[in-house]
PDB file of C-alpha atoms in Angstrom:
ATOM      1  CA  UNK A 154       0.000   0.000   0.000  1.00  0.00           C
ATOM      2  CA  UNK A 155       1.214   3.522  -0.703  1.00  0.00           C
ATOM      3  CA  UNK A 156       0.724   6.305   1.430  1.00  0.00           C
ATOM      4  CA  UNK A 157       1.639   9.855   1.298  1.00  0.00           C
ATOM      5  CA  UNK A 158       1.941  12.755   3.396  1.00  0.00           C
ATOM      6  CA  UNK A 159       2.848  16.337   2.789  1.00  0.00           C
ATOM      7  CA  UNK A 160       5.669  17.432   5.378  1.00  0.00           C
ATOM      8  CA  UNK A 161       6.491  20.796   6.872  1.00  0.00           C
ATOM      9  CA  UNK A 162       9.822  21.744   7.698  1.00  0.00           C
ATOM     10  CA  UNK A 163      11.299  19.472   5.113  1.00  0.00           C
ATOM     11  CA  UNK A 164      14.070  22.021   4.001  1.00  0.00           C
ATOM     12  CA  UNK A 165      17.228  19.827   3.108  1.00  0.00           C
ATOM     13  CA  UNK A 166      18.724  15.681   2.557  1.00  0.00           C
ATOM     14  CA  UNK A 167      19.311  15.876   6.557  1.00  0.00           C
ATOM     15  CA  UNK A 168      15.577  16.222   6.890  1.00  0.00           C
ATOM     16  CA  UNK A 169      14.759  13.950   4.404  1.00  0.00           C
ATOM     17  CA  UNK A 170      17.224  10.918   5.940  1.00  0.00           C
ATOM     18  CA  UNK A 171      15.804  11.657   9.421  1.00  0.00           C
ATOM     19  CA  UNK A 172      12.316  11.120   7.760  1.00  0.00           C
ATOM     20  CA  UNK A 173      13.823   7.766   6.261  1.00  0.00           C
ATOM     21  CA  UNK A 174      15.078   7.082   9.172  1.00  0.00           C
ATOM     22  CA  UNK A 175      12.079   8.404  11.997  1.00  0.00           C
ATOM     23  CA  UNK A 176       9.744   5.893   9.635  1.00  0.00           C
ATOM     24  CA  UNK A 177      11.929   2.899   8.328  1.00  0.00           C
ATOM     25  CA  UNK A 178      11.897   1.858  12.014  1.00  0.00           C
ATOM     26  CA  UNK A 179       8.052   1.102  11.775  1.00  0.00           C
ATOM     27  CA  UNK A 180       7.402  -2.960  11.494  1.00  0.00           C
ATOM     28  CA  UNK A 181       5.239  -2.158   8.286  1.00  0.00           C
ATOM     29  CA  UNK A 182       7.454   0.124   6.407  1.00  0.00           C
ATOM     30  CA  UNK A 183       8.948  -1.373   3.082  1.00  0.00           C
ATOM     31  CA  UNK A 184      10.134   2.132   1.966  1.00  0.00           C
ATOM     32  CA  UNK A 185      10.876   5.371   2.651  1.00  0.00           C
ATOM     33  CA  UNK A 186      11.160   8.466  -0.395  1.00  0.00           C
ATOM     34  CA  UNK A 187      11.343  11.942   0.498  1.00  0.00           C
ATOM     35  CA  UNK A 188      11.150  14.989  -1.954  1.00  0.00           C
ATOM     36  CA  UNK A 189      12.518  17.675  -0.562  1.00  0.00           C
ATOM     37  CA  UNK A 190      11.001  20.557  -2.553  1.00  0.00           C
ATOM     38  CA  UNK A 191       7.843  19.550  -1.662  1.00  0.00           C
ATOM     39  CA  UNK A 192       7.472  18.396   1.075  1.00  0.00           C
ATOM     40  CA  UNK A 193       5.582  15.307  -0.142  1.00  0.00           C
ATOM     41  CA  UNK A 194       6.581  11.934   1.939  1.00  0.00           C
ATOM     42  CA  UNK A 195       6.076   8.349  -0.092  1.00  0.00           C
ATOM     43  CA  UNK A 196       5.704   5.296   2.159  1.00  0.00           C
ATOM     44  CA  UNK A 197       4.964   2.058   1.001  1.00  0.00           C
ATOM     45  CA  UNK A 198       4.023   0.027   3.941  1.00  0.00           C
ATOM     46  CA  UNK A 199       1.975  -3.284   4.676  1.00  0.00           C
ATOM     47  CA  UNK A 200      -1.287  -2.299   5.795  1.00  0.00           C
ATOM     48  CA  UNK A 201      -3.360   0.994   6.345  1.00  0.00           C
ATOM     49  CA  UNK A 202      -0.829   2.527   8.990  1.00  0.00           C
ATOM     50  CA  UNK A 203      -1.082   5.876   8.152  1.00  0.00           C
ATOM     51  CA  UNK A 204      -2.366   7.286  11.469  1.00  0.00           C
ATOM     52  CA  UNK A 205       0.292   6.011  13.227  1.00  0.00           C
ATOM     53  CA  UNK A 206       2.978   7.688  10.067  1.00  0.00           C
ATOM     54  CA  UNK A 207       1.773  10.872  10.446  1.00  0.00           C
ATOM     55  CA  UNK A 208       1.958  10.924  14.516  1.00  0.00           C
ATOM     56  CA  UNK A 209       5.619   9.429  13.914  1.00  0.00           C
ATOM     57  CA  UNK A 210       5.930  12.291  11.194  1.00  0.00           C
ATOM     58  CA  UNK A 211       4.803  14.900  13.768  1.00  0.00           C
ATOM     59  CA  UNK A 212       6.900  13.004  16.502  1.00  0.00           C
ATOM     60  CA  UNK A 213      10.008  13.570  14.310  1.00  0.00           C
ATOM     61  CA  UNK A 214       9.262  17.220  13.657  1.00  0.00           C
ATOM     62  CA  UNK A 215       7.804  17.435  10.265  1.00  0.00           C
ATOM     63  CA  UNK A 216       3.664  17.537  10.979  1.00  0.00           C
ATOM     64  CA  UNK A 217       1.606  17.491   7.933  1.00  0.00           C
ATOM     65  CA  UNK A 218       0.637  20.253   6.299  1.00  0.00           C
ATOM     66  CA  UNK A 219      -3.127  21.124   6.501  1.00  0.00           C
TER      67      UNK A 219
END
């Protein structure tokens, strides 16, 4: 399953490996890819876990954008 998120603060490759990082740790995670510019964060993980991505998104400092 893919999910996405839009990111705030994501302003540079540091950001973007922490994201990596902050949600490769999560049982369900397959894959993390970041796009800086944007913001926009792909995930594709086993299952509908996006509720607990974007609390581990906001955890890590990069809440979605509303």
């Amino acid at each position: 399953m893919a999910l996405e998120f839009l990111a705030q603060n994501v302003k540079c490759n540091g950001c973007a490996s922490a994201i990596r990082a902050g949600l490769g740790k999560h049982p369900g995670v397959r894959e993390v890819a970041v796009d800086v510019p944007t913001g926009r964060v792909t995930v594709r993980a086993e299952g509908d876990i996006r509720a607990e991505l974007g609390a581990a998104l906001r955890d890590l400092g990069y809440p979605e954008k509303n």
